[in-house]
Each structure stands twice: as structure tokens, then as C-alpha cells.
Amino acid sequence: MSKQWYMLTIVGEDRRGIVARVTDALFNGGCNLGEASMMRLGGSFTIMLMVELERSGSELQKLLQPVARSLNLHIHVDSIEGRLHRHREPDVSITVYGADRAGIVARVTGVLAEAGLHILELESDVGGSSENPIYVMHIEGHAGEGIEALRSAMELIECDGIEVNLQPVDTMVG
Amino acid sequence: MAALEILIYPDQRLKQISQPVQQFDGELRSFVVELEQTMRSSPGGVGIAAPQVGCFQRIVIVDLSAKPKIASHGRMVLINPEILSWEGMVKGREGCMSVPDFTGNVMRAERITLGALNENGEPQEYICEGFEARAVQHEIDHLDGLLFLDRLVSRRTDLFRRKNYGSRKTA
């Protein structure tokens, strides 16, 4: 079998050593690691990791069985067409915040998608107090129809009492 | 004239500290021409530092004239450059000819005062802001063996900048 990339998704209750033990098992199983996003979300630890190896997805799953069992992790494997060096540069960075309420993400991303936004990365968090939670979201993306289209769209969102900061991203190459 | 070969990280020579230029002669001026040619042959490149082509002397070129929307001094040849003062810090995205296929966010001073010599050894002083200040700081870092990789800030790090919608009018 030739080398194949997989997207490995792992979720489990957060504890020290998850990354070390998972990546050690992958290394010992002859895997090559690619791009990844790993973070603690609400007490769970989450991993999205590109893994390359010369074996099937079910063998990758088997390789991780011992560590998954001992750390109580849920593991999911998808075979992907993706590969490395396919970065797409963001040209806009958007921060959104406001009192947390149902529908903010759908409203904001709906309006921005309509105005040409292609989201490359999105991170969001809920802060404030339990009684008065605030929602904070940061997006990096590509403005398919230009920055001005997004600026106009922002006004629609801001009418709803949500604060939106939009900054063009101009990458300096030196 | 052919472009010079760019050193690509993990070439450890990029981590080396460059020495001040002592001789302002024809050899220096023809090197500056070659360095500039190399910068221009790289798509989107607005700056270059001598160590990127394996010459460990304190020579930098920055030229934003290809970006007419950004206020700048145009072509600047900066020899033995020193940042004399700086103010404000701002996050911005950077890439590097010596680090292909990777860009990242870096904090830089928003406004700097810069002293340097030109290719004839004459002292110059510049006040640079924004994108140009960022380019100058990125290139001077190369002279000290630093890459933008040494200054990456977390993807999660974001600063609430003052509200600035550019063309948008406030009522």
C-alpha cells in the first residue's frame, strides 16, 4: 500500500499527557504527522491531526487502541485527499463579540458568507459570568468578493448589537 | 544579472549574526544591485537582508513602491541600520523568502525612527510606520540571526485594536 493521508479526530476528557501518549503511539507505528489543531474545549481535549502512513485506516485505528483505552479517548479516522503545502492565505481577520445569545454564529457567518467570506479558521469562546455570558469569536478568512463587501455586510450584523472588528490582512513577505 | 540564491531555513547560516559594513566601495555597490535584483525576482517580496543570500554583512533593502496604497519611502538601502526609537505594538502577518509556505502573526513596533548609511556611506534617518516599519524590523532581525519564526504569537492571541473601519464614515 502506498502512503495515504488520514484525518484523525480524537476527543476525550482533558488530562495531562494526551498529546505525548497519542503521538508516541503514532511515531512507534511509523506514522508521519502533518498539520494539526489541538485544544481544550469545555474540559474536553480535542485533536484534529493529519497523519500519513502506508497502512489502512482501520490499522491506524488499531494502532491507537491501547492508548485510547487507557485514556478513554474517542477516535475517528477519515481517509483524506488532502496533503501538505496547500495553505491558503487569509486576507481578512474578523473579531466578533457581544452578549451571548442563541444564533450569533449562524447570523454572523450567514451574512458574511453571503458577502463572499470563506472561513479558513474560526475560534470562539464564551466568557463573562454564568449569569451574563459573553461570546467572542475570531475568524481568519478569504474575502472572495473583496473587503468592502464584508464591511457593508458588517453593518447589518452590528445593528443586532453585536460588535464586529474587521481588519484586512496584508502579509508582509521579506 | 542573475538573482542570487536564497538560503532556506533550516539552513543554520540564517541564525548567524552579521557584521557591520566597513568599506563603502564599488564592490559593496555592485552587491547591493545584485541583492535588489534578488528581492525583485521573488514575487511579493518587499524586503531582503544580505544574510538571506549568504552574505553576513549588515545590509538591508526595503522597497514598498510596488504597493502604492501604502505610504512609504520607496526604495531604501539600509546599511548598518539601527532602530533609534519605537512606539506602539501591533500584530501583523508575515512571511519570508527564506521560509516558504508558512506565514504567521508577529508583533512589531508600529512606528520606528531609523538611522542607517546608504550605499555611499552617507547617514540617513527615516521615520517608518505600519507595513514599512514591519518590513524594516523583519529585515533587521535577519542581521541578528532572527527569523519571524522566533517572534510568532499564538494564533489565539488577538488584540482588540481601536475601532478602525478605514473608509467607513462615522456619523
XYZ file of C-alpha atoms in Angstrom:
345
model
C 0.000 0.000 0.000
C 1.301 3.451 -0.845
C 1.359 6.302 1.621
C -2.002 7.786 2.446
C -3.089 10.796 4.496
C -5.770 10.398 7.159
C -7.584 12.934 9.308
C -7.507 11.659 12.839
C -10.078 13.091 15.253
C -9.670 12.468 18.957
C -11.853 13.653 21.826
C -11.615 12.808 25.489
C -11.771 14.249 28.967
C -8.818 16.592 29.344
C -5.835 15.349 31.326
C -2.084 15.758 31.265
C -0.140 13.710 28.689
C -2.751 13.030 25.994
C -0.712 14.588 23.178
C 2.504 12.923 24.293
C 0.964 9.459 24.530
C -1.021 9.668 21.302
C 1.894 10.996 19.249
C 4.259 8.431 20.808
C 1.950 5.621 19.666
C 1.790 7.175 16.188
C 5.562 7.575 15.994
C 6.143 3.971 17.070
C 3.602 2.868 14.473
C 5.604 4.530 11.696
C 3.269 7.486 11.110
C 4.230 10.877 9.793
C 2.334 13.826 11.298
C 1.162 16.870 9.339
C -0.912 19.911 10.218
C -2.911 19.805 13.414
C -5.244 21.698 15.645
C -5.378 20.597 19.262
C -7.133 22.371 22.093
C -9.063 22.114 25.305
C -12.731 22.942 24.763
C -15.004 22.957 27.797
C -12.994 20.405 29.758
C -12.513 18.027 26.845
C -9.314 17.785 24.893
C -9.756 17.753 21.132
C -7.320 16.789 18.400
C -7.655 17.122 14.634
C -4.455 15.754 13.170
C -3.207 14.883 9.688
C -1.443 11.509 9.810
C 0.347 9.818 6.932
C 1.188 6.120 6.795
C 1.446 3.153 4.486
C -1.433 1.273 6.080
C -5.202 1.265 6.095
C -7.410 3.478 8.241
C -8.560 0.531 10.307
C -4.932 -0.339 11.031
C -4.367 3.250 12.161
C -7.355 2.894 14.459
C -5.938 -0.381 15.821
C -2.559 1.238 16.393
C -4.215 3.720 18.760
C -6.440 1.233 20.585
C -4.193 0.760 23.655
C -3.746 4.481 24.318
C -7.410 5.187 23.539
C -8.497 2.537 26.039
C -6.169 3.693 28.794
C -7.036 7.418 28.422
C -10.686 6.862 27.494
C -10.420 8.696 24.167
C -12.874 8.574 21.274
C -11.088 8.110 17.984
C -12.310 8.643 14.464
C -10.320 8.168 11.255
C -11.109 9.506 7.774
C -9.071 8.857 4.684
C -8.485 12.258 3.011
C -7.427 13.586 -0.351
C -5.590 16.394 1.446
C -1.863 16.790 1.602
C 0.686 19.282 2.888
C 1.645 22.608 1.325
C -1.886 23.548 0.391
C -2.125 26.637 2.577
C -4.462 29.378 1.602
C -3.532 32.813 2.869
C -6.166 34.772 4.776
C -6.704 38.346 3.660
C -9.116 39.357 6.380
C -9.318 38.950 10.132
C -12.639 39.424 11.923
C -13.394 39.564 15.628
C -16.994 39.408 16.809
C -18.216 39.807 20.362
C -21.358 40.525 22.287
C -23.745 39.273 24.933
C -24.089 35.532 24.330
C -27.364 34.528 22.795
C -28.690 31.822 20.538
C -27.964 32.285 16.877
C -24.977 34.670 16.890
C -22.725 32.353 14.900
C -25.407 31.477 12.364
C -26.352 35.130 11.934
C -22.797 36.461 11.613
C -21.375 33.714 9.431
C -24.523 33.672 7.292
C -24.259 37.374 6.496
C -20.505 37.182 5.907
C -20.755 34.062 3.703
C -23.341 35.865 1.619
C -20.823 38.714 1.225
C -18.141 36.324 -0.028
C -16.304 35.244 3.132
C -14.539 31.887 3.014
C -13.614 30.928 6.585
C -10.139 29.415 6.897
C -10.023 29.388 10.676
C -12.524 30.100 13.424
C -12.052 30.082 17.154
C -14.705 31.055 19.635
C -15.095 31.209 23.358
C -17.721 32.009 25.943
C -16.560 34.218 28.808
C -18.136 36.650 31.229
C -20.160 35.340 34.144
C -22.639 32.450 34.132
C -25.470 34.977 34.512
C -24.166 37.311 31.802
C -22.083 35.270 29.388
C -20.288 36.980 26.507
C -19.450 35.359 23.224
C -16.129 36.097 21.497
C -15.266 34.766 18.064
C -12.210 35.241 15.903
C -12.226 34.391 12.207
C -9.460 34.432 9.632
C -10.638 34.109 6.094
C -10.553 34.978 2.469
C -12.778 37.784 1.192
C -13.902 36.284 -2.110
C -15.774 39.415 -3.137
C -13.372 41.908 -1.585
C -13.084 43.548 1.803
C -15.603 46.288 1.002
C -18.384 43.722 0.513
C -17.656 42.412 4.015
C -17.580 45.909 5.510
C -21.037 46.623 4.142
C -22.312 43.298 5.429
C -20.903 44.082 8.879
C -23.301 46.957 9.296
C -26.201 44.515 9.085
C -24.705 42.458 11.899
C -23.860 45.417 14.101
C -27.472 46.567 14.042
C -28.187 43.483 16.137
C -25.995 44.830 18.981
C -23.040 42.623 18.132
C -19.614 44.260 17.884
C -17.604 43.362 14.805
C -13.985 44.347 14.137
C -12.723 43.713 10.640
C -9.080 44.146 9.670
C -7.583 43.447 6.265
C -4.601 41.089 6.480
C -1.761 42.145 4.209
C 1.039 39.624 4.604
C 4.495 41.223 4.610
C 6.982 39.000 2.776
C 10.609 39.893 3.402
C 22.179 39.838 -13.872
C 21.018 36.606 -12.288
C 19.319 36.610 -8.901
C 21.409 35.270 -6.031
C 20.478 32.021 -4.339
C 18.273 32.490 -1.260
C 19.166 30.475 1.833
C 16.182 28.471 3.003
C 15.583 27.591 6.637
C 16.570 25.110 8.270
C 19.883 26.348 6.851
C 21.606 27.293 10.130
C 23.503 30.147 8.490
C 20.284 32.164 8.766
C 20.763 32.098 12.556
C 24.167 33.768 12.306
C 24.843 37.381 13.374
C 26.026 39.673 10.565
C 28.927 42.122 10.816
C 28.845 45.895 10.194
C 29.941 47.068 6.754
C 33.336 48.858 6.898
C 34.135 49.507 3.213
C 31.831 51.620 1.063
C 33.288 50.804 -2.328
C 32.311 49.590 -5.795
C 32.171 46.009 -4.568
C 29.537 46.965 -1.978
C 27.509 48.886 -4.537
C 27.503 46.024 -7.028
C 26.454 43.630 -4.254
C 23.552 45.961 -3.398
C 22.470 45.839 -7.069
C 22.504 42.018 -7.006
C 20.672 41.907 -3.685
C 17.981 44.223 -5.024
C 17.661 42.107 -8.177
C 17.157 39.044 -5.979
C 14.435 40.783 -3.944
C 12.631 41.833 -7.115
C 12.750 38.360 -8.625
C 10.775 36.997 -5.677
C 7.015 37.506 -6.060
C 5.566 39.826 -3.436
C 8.909 40.425 -1.713
C 9.163 43.936 -0.252
C 12.454 43.483 1.557
C 15.628 41.458 1.725
C 18.615 41.192 4.049
C 22.140 40.251 2.963
C 22.316 37.102 5.157
C 19.390 35.682 3.143
C 21.832 35.313 0.255
C 24.697 34.091 2.454
C 26.478 37.444 2.881
C 26.799 38.114 6.615
C 27.070 41.886 6.471
C 24.575 44.389 7.896
C 22.844 45.316 4.629
C 19.082 45.517 4.107
C 16.870 46.701 1.269
C 13.206 47.593 1.763
C 11.034 48.854 -1.059
C 7.261 49.200 -0.849
C 6.868 51.159 -4.068
C 5.044 48.150 -5.604
C 2.282 48.764 -3.035
C 1.065 52.239 -3.986
C -1.755 52.241 -1.438
C 0.738 52.106 1.416
C 2.638 55.265 2.382
C 6.369 54.567 2.244
C 9.803 55.964 1.459
C 10.071 53.815 -1.673
C 13.459 52.165 -2.156
C 15.629 52.256 0.965
C 19.123 50.793 1.116
C 19.919 50.460 4.812
C 23.489 49.699 5.772
C 24.416 49.158 9.437
C 20.825 50.126 10.361
C 19.854 50.972 13.924
C 16.380 51.455 15.320
C 16.723 54.644 17.365
C 13.239 54.711 18.869
C 9.961 52.897 18.554
C 6.394 53.223 19.736
C 3.203 51.195 19.710
C 2.957 47.460 19.126
C 0.740 45.870 16.541
C 0.149 42.350 15.312
C 0.530 41.603 11.623
C 1.049 38.658 9.331
C 4.475 37.906 7.898
C 6.093 35.515 5.510
C 9.704 35.208 4.412
C 11.550 34.217 1.246
C 13.744 32.036 3.478
C 10.713 30.253 4.997
C 8.493 29.145 2.072
C 4.890 28.023 2.539
C 4.423 29.384 6.027
C 3.066 32.678 7.318
C 2.321 33.722 10.846
C 1.413 36.566 13.129
C 4.143 38.669 14.697
C 4.082 41.711 16.997
C 6.111 44.672 15.739
C 6.513 48.302 16.714
C 4.038 50.437 14.815
C 6.351 53.409 14.327
C 10.148 53.499 14.360
C 12.894 56.037 13.887
C 15.717 54.511 11.938
C 19.320 55.533 11.382
C 21.360 53.889 8.608
C 24.016 54.556 5.981
C 23.273 54.396 2.269
C 25.477 52.562 -0.255
C 27.774 55.634 -0.403
C 28.252 55.629 3.370
C 26.108 58.726 3.876
C 23.993 58.797 7.063
C 20.221 58.737 6.598
C 17.349 58.960 9.039
C 13.858 57.667 8.405
C 10.600 57.586 10.315
C 8.712 54.447 9.253
C 5.195 53.399 10.154
C 2.919 50.411 9.781
C 3.719 47.988 6.993
C 7.030 49.680 6.176
C 8.111 49.690 9.833
C 7.204 45.973 9.940
C 9.306 45.214 6.851
C 12.313 47.107 8.263
C 12.099 45.276 11.613
C 11.755 41.897 9.861
C 14.871 42.572 7.761
C 16.964 43.967 10.644
C 16.095 40.799 12.581
C 17.831 38.786 9.828
C 21.051 40.713 10.614
C 20.826 39.409 14.171
C 20.099 35.818 13.145
C 16.409 36.092 13.969
C 13.556 34.872 11.790
C 9.896 35.810 12.145
C 9.540 32.244 13.465
C 11.368 33.479 16.588
C 8.617 36.028 17.209
C 5.416 34.156 16.354
C 2.469 34.895 18.571
C -0.204 32.321 19.310
C -2.962 32.007 16.748
C -5.344 32.584 19.601
C -3.654 35.845 20.557
C -5.587 38.711 19.186
C -5.679 42.245 20.321
C -8.735 44.365 20.176
C -7.448 47.174 18.073
C -9.038 50.554 18.241
C -12.088 50.572 16.012
C -10.906 51.500 12.594
C -13.130 50.843 9.656
C -10.962 52.806 7.257
C -13.232 54.164 4.569
C -16.350 53.872 6.711
C -17.710 57.223 7.782
C -18.770 57.819 11.346
C -21.962 59.763 11.834
